[in-house]
Coordinates of C-alpha atoms in Angstrom, one line a residue:
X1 CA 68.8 158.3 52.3
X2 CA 70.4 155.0 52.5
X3 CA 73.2 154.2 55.1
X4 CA 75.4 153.6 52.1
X5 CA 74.6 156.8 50.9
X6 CA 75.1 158.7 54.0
X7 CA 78.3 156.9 54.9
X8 CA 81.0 156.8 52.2
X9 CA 84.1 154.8 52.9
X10 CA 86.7 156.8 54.6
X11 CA 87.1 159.3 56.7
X12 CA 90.0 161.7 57.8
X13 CA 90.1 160.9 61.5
X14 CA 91.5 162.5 64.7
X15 CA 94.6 160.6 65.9
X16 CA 94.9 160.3 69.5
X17 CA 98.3 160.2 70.7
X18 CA 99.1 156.4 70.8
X19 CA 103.2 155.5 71.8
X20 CA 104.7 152.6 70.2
X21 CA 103.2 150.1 72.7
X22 CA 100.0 151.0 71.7
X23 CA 99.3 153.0 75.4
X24 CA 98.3 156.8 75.1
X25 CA 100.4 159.3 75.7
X26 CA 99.3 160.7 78.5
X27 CA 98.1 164.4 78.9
X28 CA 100.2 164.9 81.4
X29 CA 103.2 164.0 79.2
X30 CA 101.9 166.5 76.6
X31 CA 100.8 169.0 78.6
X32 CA 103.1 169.4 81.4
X33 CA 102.1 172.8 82.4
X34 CA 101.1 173.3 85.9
X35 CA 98.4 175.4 85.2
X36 CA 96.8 173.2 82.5
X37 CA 97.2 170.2 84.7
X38 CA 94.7 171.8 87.6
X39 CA 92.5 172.7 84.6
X40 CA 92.4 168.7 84.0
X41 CA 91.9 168.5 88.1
X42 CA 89.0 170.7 88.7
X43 CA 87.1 169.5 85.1
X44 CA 87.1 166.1 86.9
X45 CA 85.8 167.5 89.5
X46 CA 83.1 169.1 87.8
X47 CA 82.4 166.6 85.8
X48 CA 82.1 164.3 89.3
X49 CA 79.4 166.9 90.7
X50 CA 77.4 167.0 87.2
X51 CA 77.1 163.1 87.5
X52 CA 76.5 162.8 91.1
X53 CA 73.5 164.9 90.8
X54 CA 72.6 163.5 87.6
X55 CA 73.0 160.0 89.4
X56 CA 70.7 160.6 92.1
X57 CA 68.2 161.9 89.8
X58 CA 68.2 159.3 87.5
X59 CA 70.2 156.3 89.1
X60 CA 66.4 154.1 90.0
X61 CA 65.7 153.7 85.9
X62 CA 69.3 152.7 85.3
X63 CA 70.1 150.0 87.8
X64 CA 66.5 148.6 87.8
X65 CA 67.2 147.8 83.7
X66 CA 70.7 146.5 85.5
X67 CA 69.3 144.1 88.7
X68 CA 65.6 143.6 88.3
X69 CA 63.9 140.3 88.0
X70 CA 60.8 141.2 85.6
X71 CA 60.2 138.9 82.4
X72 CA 58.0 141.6 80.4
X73 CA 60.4 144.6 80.4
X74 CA 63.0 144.2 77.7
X75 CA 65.7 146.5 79.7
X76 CA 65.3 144.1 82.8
X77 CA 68.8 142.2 82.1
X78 CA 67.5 139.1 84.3
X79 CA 65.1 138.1 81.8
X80 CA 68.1 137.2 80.1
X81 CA 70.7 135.1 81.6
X82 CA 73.8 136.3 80.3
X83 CA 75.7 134.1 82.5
X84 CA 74.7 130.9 81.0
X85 CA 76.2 131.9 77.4
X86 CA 79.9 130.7 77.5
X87 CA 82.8 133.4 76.0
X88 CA 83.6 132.3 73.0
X89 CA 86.7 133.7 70.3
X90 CA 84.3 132.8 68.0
X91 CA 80.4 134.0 68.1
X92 CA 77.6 131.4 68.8
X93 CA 74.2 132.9 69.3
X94 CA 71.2 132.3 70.9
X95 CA 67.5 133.7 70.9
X96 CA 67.4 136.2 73.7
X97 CA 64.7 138.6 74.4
X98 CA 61.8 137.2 72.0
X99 CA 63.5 138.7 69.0
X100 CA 67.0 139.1 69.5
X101 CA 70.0 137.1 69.9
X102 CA 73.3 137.5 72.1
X103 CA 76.7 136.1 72.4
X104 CA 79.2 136.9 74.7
X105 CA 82.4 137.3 72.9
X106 CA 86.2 136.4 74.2
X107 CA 89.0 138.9 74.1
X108 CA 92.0 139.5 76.1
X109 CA 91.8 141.7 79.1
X110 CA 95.0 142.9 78.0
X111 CA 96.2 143.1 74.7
X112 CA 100.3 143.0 75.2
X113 CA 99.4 139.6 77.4
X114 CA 96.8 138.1 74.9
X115 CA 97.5 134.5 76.2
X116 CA 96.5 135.8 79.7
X117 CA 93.5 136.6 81.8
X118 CA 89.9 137.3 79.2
X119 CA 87.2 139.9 79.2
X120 CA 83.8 138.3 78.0
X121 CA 82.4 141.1 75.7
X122 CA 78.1 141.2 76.2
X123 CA 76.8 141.6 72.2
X124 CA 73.0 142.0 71.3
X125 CA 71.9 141.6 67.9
X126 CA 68.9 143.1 65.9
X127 CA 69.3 140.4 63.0
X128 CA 68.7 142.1 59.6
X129 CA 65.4 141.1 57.4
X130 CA 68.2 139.9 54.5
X131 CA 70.1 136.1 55.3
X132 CA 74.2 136.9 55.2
X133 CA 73.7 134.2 52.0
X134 CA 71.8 137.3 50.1
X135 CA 73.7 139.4 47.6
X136 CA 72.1 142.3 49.3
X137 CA 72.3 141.8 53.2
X138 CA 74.3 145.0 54.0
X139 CA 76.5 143.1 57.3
X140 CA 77.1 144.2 60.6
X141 CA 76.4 148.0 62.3
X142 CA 78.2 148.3 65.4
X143 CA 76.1 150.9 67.9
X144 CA 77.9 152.8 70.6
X145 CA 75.4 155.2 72.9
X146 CA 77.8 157.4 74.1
X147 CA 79.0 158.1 77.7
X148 CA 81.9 157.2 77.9
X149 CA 79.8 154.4 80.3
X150 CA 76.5 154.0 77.7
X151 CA 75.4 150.6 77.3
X152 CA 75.3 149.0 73.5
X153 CA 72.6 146.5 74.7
X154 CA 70.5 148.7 76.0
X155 CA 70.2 150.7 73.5
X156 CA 69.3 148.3 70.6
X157 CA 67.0 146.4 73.6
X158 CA 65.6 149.9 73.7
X159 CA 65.8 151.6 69.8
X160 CA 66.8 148.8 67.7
X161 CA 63.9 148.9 65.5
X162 CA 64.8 152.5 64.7
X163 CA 67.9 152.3 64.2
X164 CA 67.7 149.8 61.9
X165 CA 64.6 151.7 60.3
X166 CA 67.4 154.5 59.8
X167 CA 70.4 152.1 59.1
X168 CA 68.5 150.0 56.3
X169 CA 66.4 146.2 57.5
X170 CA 69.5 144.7 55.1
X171 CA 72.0 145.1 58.1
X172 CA 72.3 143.8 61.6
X173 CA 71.9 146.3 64.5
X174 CA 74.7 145.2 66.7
X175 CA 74.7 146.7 70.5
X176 CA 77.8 145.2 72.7
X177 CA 78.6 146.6 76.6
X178 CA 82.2 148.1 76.7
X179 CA 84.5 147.0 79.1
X180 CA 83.3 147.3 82.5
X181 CA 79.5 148.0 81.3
X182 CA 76.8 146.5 82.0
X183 CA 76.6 142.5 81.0
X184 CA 80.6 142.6 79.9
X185 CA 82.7 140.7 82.2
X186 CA 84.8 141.3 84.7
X187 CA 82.2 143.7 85.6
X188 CA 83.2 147.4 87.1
X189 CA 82.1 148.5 90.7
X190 CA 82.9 150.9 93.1
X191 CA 80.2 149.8 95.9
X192 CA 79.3 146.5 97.2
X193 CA 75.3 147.5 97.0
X194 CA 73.0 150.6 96.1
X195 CA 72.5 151.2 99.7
X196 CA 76.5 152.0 100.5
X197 CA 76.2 153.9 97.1
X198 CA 73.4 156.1 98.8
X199 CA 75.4 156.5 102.0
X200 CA 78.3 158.2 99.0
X201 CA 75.9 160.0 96.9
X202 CA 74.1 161.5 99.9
X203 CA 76.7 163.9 100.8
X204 CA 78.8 165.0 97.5
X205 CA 78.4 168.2 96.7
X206 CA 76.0 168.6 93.4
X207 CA 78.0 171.7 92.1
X208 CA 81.2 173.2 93.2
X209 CA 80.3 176.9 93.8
X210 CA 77.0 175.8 96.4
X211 CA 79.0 176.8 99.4
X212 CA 82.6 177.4 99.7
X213 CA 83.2 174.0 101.2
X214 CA 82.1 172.4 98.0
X215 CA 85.0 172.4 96.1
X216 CA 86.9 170.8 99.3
X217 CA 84.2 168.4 99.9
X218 CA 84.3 166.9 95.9
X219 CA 87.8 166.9 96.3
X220 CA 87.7 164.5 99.0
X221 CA 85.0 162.5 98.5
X222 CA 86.8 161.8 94.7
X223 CA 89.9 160.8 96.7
X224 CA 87.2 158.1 98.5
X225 CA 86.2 157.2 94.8
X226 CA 89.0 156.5 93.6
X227 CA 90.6 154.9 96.8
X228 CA 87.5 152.3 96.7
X229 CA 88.2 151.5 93.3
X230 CA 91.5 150.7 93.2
X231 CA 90.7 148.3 96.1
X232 CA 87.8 146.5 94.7
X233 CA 88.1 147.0 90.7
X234 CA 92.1 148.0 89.8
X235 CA 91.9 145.0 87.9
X236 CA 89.7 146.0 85.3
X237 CA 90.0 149.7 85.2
X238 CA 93.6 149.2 84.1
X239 CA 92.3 147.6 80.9
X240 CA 88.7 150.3 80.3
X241 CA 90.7 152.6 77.7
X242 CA 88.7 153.2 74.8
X243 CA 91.8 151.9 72.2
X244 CA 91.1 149.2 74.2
X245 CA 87.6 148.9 73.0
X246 CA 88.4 149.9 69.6
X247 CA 90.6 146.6 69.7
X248 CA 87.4 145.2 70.6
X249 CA 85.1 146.3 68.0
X250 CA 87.6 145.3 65.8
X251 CA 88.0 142.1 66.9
X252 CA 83.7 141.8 67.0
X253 CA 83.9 142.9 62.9
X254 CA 86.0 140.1 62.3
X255 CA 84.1 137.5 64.1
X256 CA 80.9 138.5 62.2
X257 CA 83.5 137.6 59.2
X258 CA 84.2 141.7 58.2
X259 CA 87.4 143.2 58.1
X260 CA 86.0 146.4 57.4
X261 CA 84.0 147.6 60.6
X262 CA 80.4 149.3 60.3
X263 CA 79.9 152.0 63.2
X264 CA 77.4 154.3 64.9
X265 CA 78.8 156.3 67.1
X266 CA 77.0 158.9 69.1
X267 CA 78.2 161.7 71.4
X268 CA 82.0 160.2 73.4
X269 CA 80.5 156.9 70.6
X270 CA 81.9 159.5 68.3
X271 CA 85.8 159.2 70.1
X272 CA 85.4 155.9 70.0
X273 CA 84.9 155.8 66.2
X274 CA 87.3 158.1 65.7
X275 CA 90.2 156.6 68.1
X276 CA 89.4 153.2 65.9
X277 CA 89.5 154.9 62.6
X278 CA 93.0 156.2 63.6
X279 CA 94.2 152.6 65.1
X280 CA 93.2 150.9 62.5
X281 CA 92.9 153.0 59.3
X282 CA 93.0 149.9 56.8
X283 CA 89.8 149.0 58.6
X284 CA 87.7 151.3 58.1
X285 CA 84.4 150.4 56.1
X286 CA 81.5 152.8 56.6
X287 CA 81.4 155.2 60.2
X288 CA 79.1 157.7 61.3
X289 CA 80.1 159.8 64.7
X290 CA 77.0 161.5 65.3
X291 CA 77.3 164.6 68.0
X292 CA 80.7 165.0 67.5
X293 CA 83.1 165.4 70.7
X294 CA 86.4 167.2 70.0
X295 CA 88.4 164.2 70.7
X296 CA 91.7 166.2 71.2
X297 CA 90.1 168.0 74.3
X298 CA 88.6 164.8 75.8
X299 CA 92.0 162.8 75.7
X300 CA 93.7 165.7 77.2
X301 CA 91.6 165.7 80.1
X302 CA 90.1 169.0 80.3
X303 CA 86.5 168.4 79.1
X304 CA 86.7 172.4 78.6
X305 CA 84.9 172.4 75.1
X306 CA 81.7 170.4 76.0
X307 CA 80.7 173.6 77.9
X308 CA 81.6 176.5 75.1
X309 CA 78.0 176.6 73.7
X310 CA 76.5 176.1 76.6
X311 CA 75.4 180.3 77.3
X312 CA 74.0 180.4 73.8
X313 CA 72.1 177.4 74.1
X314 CA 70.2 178.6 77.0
X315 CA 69.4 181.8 75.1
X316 CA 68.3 180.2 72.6
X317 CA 65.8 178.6 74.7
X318 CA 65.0 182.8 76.3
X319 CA 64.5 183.8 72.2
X320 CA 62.5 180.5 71.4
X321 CA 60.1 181.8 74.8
X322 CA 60.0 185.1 73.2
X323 CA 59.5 183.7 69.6
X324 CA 56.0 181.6 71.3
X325 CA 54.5 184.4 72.9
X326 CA 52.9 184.7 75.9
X327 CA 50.0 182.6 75.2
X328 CA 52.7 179.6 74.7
X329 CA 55.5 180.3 77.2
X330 CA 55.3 180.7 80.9
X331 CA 58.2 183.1 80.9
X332 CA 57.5 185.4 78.2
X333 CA 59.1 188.5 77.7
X334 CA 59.7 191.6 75.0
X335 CA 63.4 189.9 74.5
X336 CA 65.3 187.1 74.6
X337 CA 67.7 188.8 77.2
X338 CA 64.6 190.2 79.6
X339 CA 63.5 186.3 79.7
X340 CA 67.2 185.2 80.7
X341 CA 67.5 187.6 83.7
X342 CA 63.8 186.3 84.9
X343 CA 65.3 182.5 84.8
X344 CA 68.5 184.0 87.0
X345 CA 66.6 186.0 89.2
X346 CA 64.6 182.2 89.7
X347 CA 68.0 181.3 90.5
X348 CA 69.2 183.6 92.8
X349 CA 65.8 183.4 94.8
X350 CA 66.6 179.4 94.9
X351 CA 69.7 179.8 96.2
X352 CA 68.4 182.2 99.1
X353 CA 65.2 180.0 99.9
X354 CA 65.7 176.7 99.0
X355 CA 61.6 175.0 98.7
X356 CA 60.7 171.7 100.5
X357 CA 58.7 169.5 98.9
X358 CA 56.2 167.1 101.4
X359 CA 53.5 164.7 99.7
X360 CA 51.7 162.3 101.8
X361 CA 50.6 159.5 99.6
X362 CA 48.8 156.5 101.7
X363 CA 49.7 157.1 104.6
X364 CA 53.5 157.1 103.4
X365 CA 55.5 160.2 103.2
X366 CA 58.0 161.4 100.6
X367 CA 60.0 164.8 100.8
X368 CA 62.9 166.4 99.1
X369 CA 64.0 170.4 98.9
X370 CA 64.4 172.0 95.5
X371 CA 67.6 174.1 96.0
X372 CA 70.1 175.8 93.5
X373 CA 72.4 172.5 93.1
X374 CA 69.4 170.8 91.6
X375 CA 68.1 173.7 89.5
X376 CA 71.2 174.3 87.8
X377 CA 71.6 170.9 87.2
X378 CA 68.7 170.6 85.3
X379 CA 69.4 173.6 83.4
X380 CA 72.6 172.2 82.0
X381 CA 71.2 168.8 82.0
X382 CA 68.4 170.2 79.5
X383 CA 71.2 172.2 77.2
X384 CA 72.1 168.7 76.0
X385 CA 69.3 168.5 74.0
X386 CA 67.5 172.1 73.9
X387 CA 65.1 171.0 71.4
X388 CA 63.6 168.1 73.4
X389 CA 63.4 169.5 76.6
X390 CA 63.4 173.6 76.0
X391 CA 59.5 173.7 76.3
X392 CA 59.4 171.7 79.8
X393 CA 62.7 173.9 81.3
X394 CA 60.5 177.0 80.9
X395 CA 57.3 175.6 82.6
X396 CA 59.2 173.8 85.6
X397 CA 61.3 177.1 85.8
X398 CA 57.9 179.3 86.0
X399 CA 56.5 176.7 88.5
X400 CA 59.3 177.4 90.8
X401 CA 58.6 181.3 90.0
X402 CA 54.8 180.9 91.4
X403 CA 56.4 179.1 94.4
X404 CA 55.2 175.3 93.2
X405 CA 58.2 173.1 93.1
X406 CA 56.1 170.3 93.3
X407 CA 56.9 169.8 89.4
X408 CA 60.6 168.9 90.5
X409 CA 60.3 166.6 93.0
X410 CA 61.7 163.5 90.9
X411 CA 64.3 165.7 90.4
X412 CA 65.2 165.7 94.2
X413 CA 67.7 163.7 95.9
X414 CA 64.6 162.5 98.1
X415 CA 63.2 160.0 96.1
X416 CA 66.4 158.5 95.2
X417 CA 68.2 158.3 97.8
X418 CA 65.0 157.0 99.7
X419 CA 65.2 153.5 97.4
X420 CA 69.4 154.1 97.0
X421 CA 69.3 153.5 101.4
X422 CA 66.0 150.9 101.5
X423 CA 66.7 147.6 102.7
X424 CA 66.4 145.0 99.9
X425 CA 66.7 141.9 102.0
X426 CA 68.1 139.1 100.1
X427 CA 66.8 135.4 101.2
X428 CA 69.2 134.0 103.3
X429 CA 72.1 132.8 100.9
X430 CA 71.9 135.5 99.1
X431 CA 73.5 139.2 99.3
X432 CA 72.1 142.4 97.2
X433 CA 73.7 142.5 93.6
X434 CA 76.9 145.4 93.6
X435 CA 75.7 148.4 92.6
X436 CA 76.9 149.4 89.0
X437 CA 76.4 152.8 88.7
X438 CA 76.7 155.4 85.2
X439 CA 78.6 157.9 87.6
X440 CA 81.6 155.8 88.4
X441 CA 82.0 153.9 85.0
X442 CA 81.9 157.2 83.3
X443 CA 84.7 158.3 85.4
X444 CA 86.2 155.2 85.4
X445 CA 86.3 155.4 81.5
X446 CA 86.7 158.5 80.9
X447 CA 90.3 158.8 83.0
X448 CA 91.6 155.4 81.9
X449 CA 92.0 157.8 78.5
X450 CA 94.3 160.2 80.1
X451 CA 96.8 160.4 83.4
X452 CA 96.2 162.9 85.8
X453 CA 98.4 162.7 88.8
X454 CA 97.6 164.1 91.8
X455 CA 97.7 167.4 93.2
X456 CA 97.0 168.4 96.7
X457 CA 93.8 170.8 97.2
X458 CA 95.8 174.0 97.7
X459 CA 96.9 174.8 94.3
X460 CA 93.4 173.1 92.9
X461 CA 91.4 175.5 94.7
X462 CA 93.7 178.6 94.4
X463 CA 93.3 177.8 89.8
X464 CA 89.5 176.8 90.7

């Protein structure tokens, strides 16, 4: 099916609630109940102990695409020096990693003050097999990852080729960083370097409900978040909203000489296309929101729906184990219930004897402890995609049963935090690039879309 098939013109999207100045109205506003208001609290919270663990776990991929200085790996961004393309209203490209090509597009930081300060917008183009001169070239397809924090050049860097194997070769794959992402500029940090990032990641609580001084622990350490950022980066988390972005894509559609915009959206890509398609209806051309987020819940602040399905999901990894037999599942049982209660009584011996993990490799050491935190992490972490990641859930989880967490050690906090707190020792001149980490620009992102004022930790916990 073609993407002209699959995408007819129009949609009938969600409106999120935008006041005359163009600024959201606030959930707070909307919702001024005291009880949905810590609801709002304690999902960021949650959400903040998710992405902490899922940030040491995975942190070393993502800012080594961001900071590292090899020419052979597409996702290195230093092969590519972004800096040297000048911001332009207009889009001039140039060749940029063998086969694509990049601009860096000028729009206002702020769009009631468009003759002020501008944001430099980092674009990546797959160029289509058609010219634009062609009767058939099909035009631009924006792409947008999901997150809210994914980057648009990394992904087309990374699946271009497919998507436009999808899309149709007769349009352009267009990838662009959102504000405060990756190559766009002014860039979004929280921490000088990766090692004062470690020295912040190395004692936030991975869930709320490990101990009872979790909760208390992520509510301070977000107040330390958030303090840091509005010291170093107020200036551009002020101006991260997704309508802000929209204006953006809008603005990129234009340049590329189409008022009509062509979109991809997946997962929070899929707010994004559906806050533009309500900003600017008259603009719509073809969009796709793939993995759709309920928009309403996400601008409210309570991130309550993303977990509804989450029970069933994980059972219907217990009836797929019980579906394979025992031949092809590690944790087979007569039901799909019996194999549930063996992964819970994994967890509750987890939680009672957390397993170290030592491996002596050339005379240098690694170590990390498998403990409940991580295990449920990786259990919810895995939901998000049963059907990827079911098969290697169960055989980790019946590793841990036999007593061999070896299997989860890249899963540990060890290994990461061991290269997060390792000197990188710039030449003299020279300091260690700022650390631009998913966890805070997801955060970052994610509340510049609603206001949730603060609330001491009293009535937070007492909800919790």
């Amino acid at each position: 099916m073609s993407f002209q098939d699959f995408c007819k013109e129009g949609v009938t999207p969600y409106r999120p609630p935008i006041n005359e100045s163009g600024r959201i109205v606030s959930a707070v506003e909307r919702h001024d109940s005291r009880s949905t208001h810590r609801c709002k609290m304690l999902s960021c919270f949650i959400a903040f102990s998710l992405l902490a663990s899922y940030a040491l776990q995975t942190w070393w991929n993502i800012w080594t695409a961001s900071n590292a200085k090899s020419d052979g790996d597409l996702l290195k961004a230093n092969s590519f020096n972004w800096s040297a393309v000048k911001p332009l209203s207009t889009l001039d490209w140039v060749e940029c990693y063998n086969k694509f090509k990049c601009a860096r597009f000028s729009v206002p930081l702020d769009y009631s003050n468009p003759g002020g300060e501008k944001a430099a917008v980092a674009i990546i183009k797959l160029p289509a097999s058609l010219s634009a001169n062609t009767d058939k070239y099909g035009g631009p397809v924006l792409i947008n990852p999901g997150g809210p924090g994914g980057s648009g050049v990394g992904i087309v860097l990374d699946l271009g080729e497919e998507l436009q194997t999808i899309i149709g070769q007769q349009f352009d794959v267009i990838g662009f960083d959102p504000r405060g992402v990756g190559q766009t500029t002014p860039s979004f940090y929280a921490f000088s370097n990766k090692n004062e990032a470690g020295l912040f990641l190395v004692d936030y609580p991975a869930i709320l409900n490990s101990s009872t001084e979790s909760l208390g622990r992520a509510y301070a350490y977000s107040n330390i978040l958030g303090t840091k950022v509005a010291g170093i980066s107020r200036n551009v988390t002020e101006h991260l909203s997704t309508p802000s972005v929209a204006r953006d894509m809008l603005g990129i559609s234009r340049a590329m000489g189409y008022d009509k915009l062509q979109y991809w959206g997946f997962s929070y890509g899929s707010v994004l296309g559906a806050t533009f398609s309500a900003m600017f209806p008259d603009n719509v051309g073809r969009i796709v929101i793939d993995g759709v987020v309920d928009s309403e819940n996400y601008y409210a602040g309570l991130w309550s729906n993303n977990l509804l399905d989450a029970d069933a999901a994980l059972l219907d990894i217990c009836s797929a184990c019980m579906n394979a037999g025992p031949d092809k599942c590690a944790l087979h049982e007569s039901s799909a219930e019996l194999v549930l209660q063996r992964i819970n009584n994994i967890l509750k011996d987890i939680k009672l004897s957390p397993i170290p993990i030592f491996i002596d490799r050339d005379s240098v050491s690694e170590y990390g402890v498998v403990d409940y935190a991580i295990v449920k992490s990786v259990i919810l972490m895995v939901l998000y995609s049963t059907h990827d990641s079911g098969s290697m859930l169960v055989d980790i989880l019946a590793a841990l049963e036999r007593g061999d967490a070896l299997p989860w050690f890249h899963m540990t906090s060890g290994p990461a935090l061991r290269r997060l707190l390792s000197c990188d020792c710039p030449v003299p001149g020279h300091k260690s690039p700022p650390f631009q980490g998913f966890l805070e620009q997801f955060l970052a992102i994610a509340c510049s879309d609603n206001v949730i004022e603060e609330e001491t930790f009293s009535p937070t916990s007492n909800s919790y």
